[in-house]
């Protein structure tokens, strides 16, 4: 059985030069942008709603990406939308949220349904971003539940871009 699987007639769509490790699983209504990378043992399950992953984004080892179904109380459900050049650390859970461009999600963080991370947000390792939270651009968020810790400095803002670029280079060595 393939690790890139159709679900109810909908097959994942992969852009140009995408790496999906053979131990990762991508199912259903998933679109992955050019130059993205999906690392070992990651699960991306677009079965009950859609998942969109932007260009140059990396989803690191053992992460879980899922969605919430459409229903009477929430007609759109919660799709998962991840912007361009996002770094998602090891063992992160992203569930029905929206992550803006150039964000960094630290190892083991959990981002819940309806949460919106504007562009250039850094979420620390192990943080819990609760349902419907709104994270403002240019800040570091830490803790459980995640709270605004401080503004990102210029070096950190530049690092958000460097991290995505590094993973594109790493991905290319695997391809």
PDB file of C-alpha atoms in Angstrom:
ATOM      1  CA  UNK A   1       0.000   0.000   0.000  1.00  0.00           C
ATOM      2  CA  UNK A   2       1.254   3.473  -0.874  1.00  0.00           C
ATOM      3  CA  UNK A   3       2.047   6.056   1.765  1.00  0.00           C
ATOM      4  CA  UNK A   4       0.209   8.657  -0.370  1.00  0.00           C
ATOM      5  CA  UNK A   5      -3.401   7.497  -0.252  1.00  0.00           C
ATOM      6  CA  UNK A   6      -6.696   8.374  -1.837  1.00  0.00           C
ATOM      7  CA  UNK A   7      -9.699   8.755   0.461  1.00  0.00           C
ATOM      8  CA  UNK A   8     -13.250   8.630  -0.946  1.00  0.00           C
ATOM      9  CA  UNK A   9     -11.976   9.384  -4.435  1.00  0.00           C
ATOM     10  CA  UNK A  10      -9.749  12.312  -3.417  1.00  0.00           C
ATOM     11  CA  UNK A  11      -6.011  11.864  -3.845  1.00  0.00           C
ATOM     12  CA  UNK A  12      -3.354  14.141  -2.296  1.00  0.00           C
ATOM     13  CA  UNK A  13      -1.818  16.678  -4.671  1.00  0.00           C
ATOM     14  CA  UNK A  14       1.930  17.276  -4.486  1.00  0.00           C
ATOM     15  CA  UNK A  15       3.725  20.247  -5.997  1.00  0.00           C
ATOM     16  CA  UNK A  16       7.098  20.270  -7.713  1.00  0.00           C
ATOM     17  CA  UNK A  17      10.159  18.848  -5.905  1.00  0.00           C
ATOM     18  CA  UNK A  18       8.230  17.777  -2.788  1.00  0.00           C
ATOM     19  CA  UNK A  19       9.807  15.244  -0.434  1.00  0.00           C
ATOM     20  CA  UNK A  20       7.433  12.846   1.318  1.00  0.00           C
ATOM     21  CA  UNK A  21       9.452  10.317   3.308  1.00  0.00           C
ATOM     22  CA  UNK A  22       8.431   6.717   2.662  1.00  0.00           C
ATOM     23  CA  UNK A  23       7.451   6.308   6.333  1.00  0.00           C
ATOM     24  CA  UNK A  24       5.168   9.378   6.297  1.00  0.00           C
ATOM     25  CA  UNK A  25       1.481   8.948   5.429  1.00  0.00           C
ATOM     26  CA  UNK A  26      -0.536  11.507   3.443  1.00  0.00           C
ATOM     27  CA  UNK A  27      -4.250  10.771   3.012  1.00  0.00           C
ATOM     28  CA  UNK A  28      -7.130  12.413   1.154  1.00  0.00           C
ATOM     29  CA  UNK A  29      -7.818  16.088   0.544  1.00  0.00           C
ATOM     30  CA  UNK A  30      -4.249  17.334   0.998  1.00  0.00           C
ATOM     31  CA  UNK A  31      -2.379  19.775  -1.241  1.00  0.00           C
ATOM     32  CA  UNK A  32       1.352  20.275  -0.647  1.00  0.00           C
ATOM     33  CA  UNK A  33       3.140  23.213  -2.285  1.00  0.00           C
ATOM     34  CA  UNK A  34       6.373  23.169  -4.273  1.00  0.00           C
ATOM     35  CA  UNK A  35       9.641  22.465  -2.451  1.00  0.00           C
ATOM     36  CA  UNK A  36       7.896  21.350   0.755  1.00  0.00           C
ATOM     37  CA  UNK A  37       9.169  18.443   2.838  1.00  0.00           C
ATOM     38  CA  UNK A  38       7.344  15.850   4.924  1.00  0.00           C
ATOM     39  CA  UNK A  39       9.750  13.974   7.207  1.00  0.00           C
ATOM     40  CA  UNK A  40       9.704  10.414   8.670  1.00  0.00           C
ATOM     41  CA  UNK A  41       6.638   9.032  10.484  1.00  0.00           C
ATOM     42  CA  UNK A  42       4.533  12.165   9.960  1.00  0.00           C
ATOM     43  CA  UNK A  43       0.787  11.630   9.456  1.00  0.00           C
ATOM     44  CA  UNK A  44      -1.236  14.095   7.359  1.00  0.00           C
ATOM     45  CA  UNK A  45      -4.866  12.997   7.287  1.00  0.00           C
ATOM     46  CA  UNK A  46      -7.222  15.055   5.126  1.00  0.00           C
ATOM     47  CA  UNK A  47     -10.194  12.748   5.442  1.00  0.00           C
ATOM     48  CA  UNK A  48     -13.013  14.836   6.917  1.00  0.00           C
ATOM     49  CA  UNK A  49     -11.809  18.261   5.746  1.00  0.00           C
ATOM     50  CA  UNK A  50      -8.993  19.761   3.676  1.00  0.00           C
ATOM     51  CA  UNK A  51      -5.322  20.333   4.467  1.00  0.00           C
ATOM     52  CA  UNK A  52      -3.228  22.878   2.558  1.00  0.00           C
ATOM     53  CA  UNK A  53       0.551  23.109   3.054  1.00  0.00           C
ATOM     54  CA  UNK A  54       2.404  26.012   1.458  1.00  0.00           C
ATOM     55  CA  UNK A  55       5.497  26.276  -0.696  1.00  0.00           C
ATOM     56  CA  UNK A  56       8.813  25.640   1.059  1.00  0.00           C
ATOM     57  CA  UNK A  57       7.176  24.466   4.277  1.00  0.00           C
ATOM     58  CA  UNK A  58       8.716  21.611   6.261  1.00  0.00           C
ATOM     59  CA  UNK A  59       6.794  19.224   8.509  1.00  0.00           C
ATOM     60  CA  UNK A  60       9.317  17.413  10.676  1.00  0.00           C
ATOM     61  CA  UNK A  61       9.424  13.890  12.070  1.00  0.00           C
ATOM     62  CA  UNK A  62       6.437  12.334  13.860  1.00  0.00           C
ATOM     63  CA  UNK A  63       4.128  15.317  13.458  1.00  0.00           C
ATOM     64  CA  UNK A  64       0.367  14.795  13.210  1.00  0.00           C
ATOM     65  CA  UNK A  65      -1.804  17.018  11.011  1.00  0.00           C
ATOM     66  CA  UNK A  66      -5.578  16.599  11.059  1.00  0.00           C
ATOM     67  CA  UNK A  67      -8.869  18.483  10.701  1.00  0.00           C
ATOM     68  CA  UNK A  68     -12.413  18.694  12.073  1.00  0.00           C
ATOM     69  CA  UNK A  69     -15.446  17.700  10.000  1.00  0.00           C
ATOM     70  CA  UNK A  70     -18.148  20.040   8.782  1.00  0.00           C
ATOM     71  CA  UNK A  71     -21.319  19.908  10.904  1.00  0.00           C
ATOM     72  CA  UNK A  72     -24.507  21.819  11.731  1.00  0.00           C
ATOM     73  CA  UNK A  73     -22.858  23.838  14.500  1.00  0.00           C
ATOM     74  CA  UNK A  74     -19.797  24.618  12.347  1.00  0.00           C
ATOM     75  CA  UNK A  75     -20.707  24.392   8.618  1.00  0.00           C
ATOM     76  CA  UNK A  76     -17.095  24.804   7.461  1.00  0.00           C
ATOM     77  CA  UNK A  77     -15.589  22.581  10.151  1.00  0.00           C
ATOM     78  CA  UNK A  78     -11.934  23.311  10.737  1.00  0.00           C
ATOM     79  CA  UNK A  79      -9.636  22.786   7.740  1.00  0.00           C
ATOM     80  CA  UNK A  80      -5.882  23.030   8.282  1.00  0.00           C
ATOM     81  CA  UNK A  81      -4.079  25.784   6.381  1.00  0.00           C
ATOM     82  CA  UNK A  82      -0.309  26.180   6.645  1.00  0.00           C
ATOM     83  CA  UNK A  83       1.364  29.059   4.816  1.00  0.00           C
ATOM     84  CA  UNK A  84       4.609  29.277   2.903  1.00  0.00           C
ATOM     85  CA  UNK A  85       8.068  28.723   4.393  1.00  0.00           C
ATOM     86  CA  UNK A  86       6.788  27.451   7.743  1.00  0.00           C
ATOM     87  CA  UNK A  87       8.968  25.262   9.966  1.00  0.00           C
ATOM     88  CA  UNK A  88       7.006  22.678  11.951  1.00  0.00           C
ATOM     89  CA  UNK A  89       9.282  20.967  14.491  1.00  0.00           C
ATOM     90  CA  UNK A  90       9.421  17.324  15.512  1.00  0.00           C
ATOM     91  CA  UNK A  91       6.302  15.737  17.052  1.00  0.00           C
ATOM     92  CA  UNK A  92       4.021  18.760  16.561  1.00  0.00           C
ATOM     93  CA  UNK A  93       0.236  18.384  16.414  1.00  0.00           C
ATOM     94  CA  UNK A  94      -1.628  20.804  14.133  1.00  0.00           C
ATOM     95  CA  UNK A  95      -5.407  20.353  14.236  1.00  0.00           C
ATOM     96  CA  UNK A  96      -7.798  22.461  12.167  1.00  0.00           C
ATOM     97  CA  UNK A  97      -5.823  25.683  12.565  1.00  0.00           C
ATOM     98  CA  UNK A  98      -4.372  28.398  10.313  1.00  0.00           C
ATOM     99  CA  UNK A  99      -0.605  28.994  10.384  1.00  0.00           C
ATOM    100  CA  UNK A 100       0.682  32.065   8.516  1.00  0.00           C
ATOM    101  CA  UNK A 101       3.812  32.377   6.394  1.00  0.00           C
ATOM    102  CA  UNK A 102       7.275  32.159   7.992  1.00  0.00           C
ATOM    103  CA  UNK A 103       6.063  30.781  11.313  1.00  0.00           C
ATOM    104  CA  UNK A 104       8.108  28.428  13.475  1.00  0.00           C
ATOM    105  CA  UNK A 105       6.363  25.801  15.605  1.00  0.00           C
ATOM    106  CA  UNK A 106       8.679  24.296  18.237  1.00  0.00           C
ATOM    107  CA  UNK A 107       9.018  20.590  18.999  1.00  0.00           C
ATOM    108  CA  UNK A 108       6.043  18.969  20.680  1.00  0.00           C
ATOM    109  CA  UNK A 109       3.763  22.003  20.383  1.00  0.00           C
ATOM    110  CA  UNK A 110       0.011  21.531  19.943  1.00  0.00           C
ATOM    111  CA  UNK A 111      -2.116  23.986  17.958  1.00  0.00           C
ATOM    112  CA  UNK A 112      -5.873  23.429  18.286  1.00  0.00           C
ATOM    113  CA  UNK A 113      -8.992  23.982  16.138  1.00  0.00           C
ATOM    114  CA  UNK A 114      -9.694  27.512  14.990  1.00  0.00           C
ATOM    115  CA  UNK A 115      -6.397  28.951  16.219  1.00  0.00           C
ATOM    116  CA  UNK A 116      -4.914  31.568  13.894  1.00  0.00           C
ATOM    117  CA  UNK A 117      -1.214  32.309  13.837  1.00  0.00           C
ATOM    118  CA  UNK A 118      -0.454  35.424  11.834  1.00  0.00           C
ATOM    119  CA  UNK A 119       2.755  35.454   9.780  1.00  0.00           C
ATOM    120  CA  UNK A 120       6.157  35.419  11.520  1.00  0.00           C
ATOM    121  CA  UNK A 121       5.041  33.880  14.811  1.00  0.00           C
ATOM    122  CA  UNK A 122       7.310  31.641  16.877  1.00  0.00           C
ATOM    123  CA  UNK A 123       5.687  29.042  19.155  1.00  0.00           C
ATOM    124  CA  UNK A 124       8.031  27.506  21.730  1.00  0.00           C
ATOM    125  CA  UNK A 125       8.613  23.802  22.254  1.00  0.00           C
ATOM    126  CA  UNK A 126       5.820  22.062  24.165  1.00  0.00           C
ATOM    127  CA  UNK A 127       3.428  25.027  23.946  1.00  0.00           C
ATOM    128  CA  UNK A 128      -0.341  24.509  23.791  1.00  0.00           C
ATOM    129  CA  UNK A 129      -2.187  26.987  21.575  1.00  0.00           C
ATOM    130  CA  UNK A 130      -5.825  26.639  22.596  1.00  0.00           C
ATOM    131  CA  UNK A 131      -8.934  26.547  20.406  1.00  0.00           C
ATOM    132  CA  UNK A 132      -9.674  29.813  18.568  1.00  0.00           C
ATOM    133  CA  UNK A 133      -6.566  31.571  19.958  1.00  0.00           C
ATOM    134  CA  UNK A 134      -5.240  34.502  17.903  1.00  0.00           C
ATOM    135  CA  UNK A 135      -1.432  34.858  17.835  1.00  0.00           C
ATOM    136  CA  UNK A 136      -0.110  38.217  16.700  1.00  0.00           C
ATOM    137  CA  UNK A 137       2.669  38.553  14.130  1.00  0.00           C
ATOM    138  CA  UNK A 138       6.198  39.188  15.378  1.00  0.00           C
ATOM    139  CA  UNK A 139       5.962  37.549  18.813  1.00  0.00           C
ATOM    140  CA  UNK A 140       7.219  34.504  20.690  1.00  0.00           C
ATOM    141  CA  UNK A 141       4.543  32.442  22.466  1.00  0.00           C
ATOM    142  CA  UNK A 142       5.381  30.034  25.291  1.00  0.00           C
ATOM    143  CA  UNK A 143       3.629  27.791  27.782  1.00  0.00           C
ATOM    144  CA  UNK A 144       0.476  25.780  28.256  1.00  0.00           C
ATOM    145  CA  UNK A 145      -1.735  27.533  27.467  1.00  0.00           C
ATOM    146  CA  UNK A 146       0.549  29.587  25.216  1.00  0.00           C
ATOM    147  CA  UNK A 147       0.959  33.240  26.165  1.00  0.00           C
ATOM    148  CA  UNK A 148       2.683  36.107  24.393  1.00  0.00           C
ATOM    149  CA  UNK A 149       6.202  36.139  25.897  1.00  0.00           C
ATOM    150  CA  UNK A 150       7.960  38.952  24.006  1.00  0.00           C
ATOM    151  CA  UNK A 151       8.518  40.486  20.585  1.00  0.00           C
ATOM    152  CA  UNK A 152      10.867  38.630  18.251  1.00  0.00           C
ATOM    153  CA  UNK A 153      14.172  40.406  17.745  1.00  0.00           C
ATOM    154  CA  UNK A 154      15.659  41.132  14.314  1.00  0.00           C
ATOM    155  CA  UNK A 155      17.929  38.065  14.434  1.00  0.00           C
ATOM    156  CA  UNK A 156      14.968  35.784  15.212  1.00  0.00           C
ATOM    157  CA  UNK A 157      12.867  37.316  12.448  1.00  0.00           C
ATOM    158  CA  UNK A 158      15.681  36.658   9.950  1.00  0.00           C
ATOM    159  CA  UNK A 159      16.099  33.133  11.333  1.00  0.00           C
ATOM    160  CA  UNK A 160      12.478  32.319  10.430  1.00  0.00           C
ATOM    161  CA  UNK A 161      13.475  32.678   6.776  1.00  0.00           C
ATOM    162  CA  UNK A 162      16.806  30.885   7.198  1.00  0.00           C
ATOM    163  CA  UNK A 163      15.123  27.892   8.848  1.00  0.00           C
ATOM    164  CA  UNK A 164      12.792  27.382   5.885  1.00  0.00           C
ATOM    165  CA  UNK A 165      15.681  27.822   3.422  1.00  0.00           C
ATOM    166  CA  UNK A 166      17.795  25.290   5.325  1.00  0.00           C
ATOM    167  CA  UNK A 167      15.061  22.677   5.123  1.00  0.00           C
ATOM    168  CA  UNK A 168      14.677  23.217   1.392  1.00  0.00           C
ATOM    169  CA  UNK A 169      18.410  22.503   1.059  1.00  0.00           C
ATOM    170  CA  UNK A 170      18.165  19.422   3.353  1.00  0.00           C
ATOM    171  CA  UNK A 171      15.192  18.171   1.337  1.00  0.00           C
ATOM    172  CA  UNK A 172      17.138  18.503  -1.892  1.00  0.00           C
ATOM    173  CA  UNK A 173      19.897  16.229  -0.570  1.00  0.00           C
ATOM    174  CA  UNK A 174      17.241  13.525  -0.038  1.00  0.00           C
ATOM    175  CA  UNK A 175      15.737  13.941  -3.491  1.00  0.00           C
TER     176      UNK A 175
END
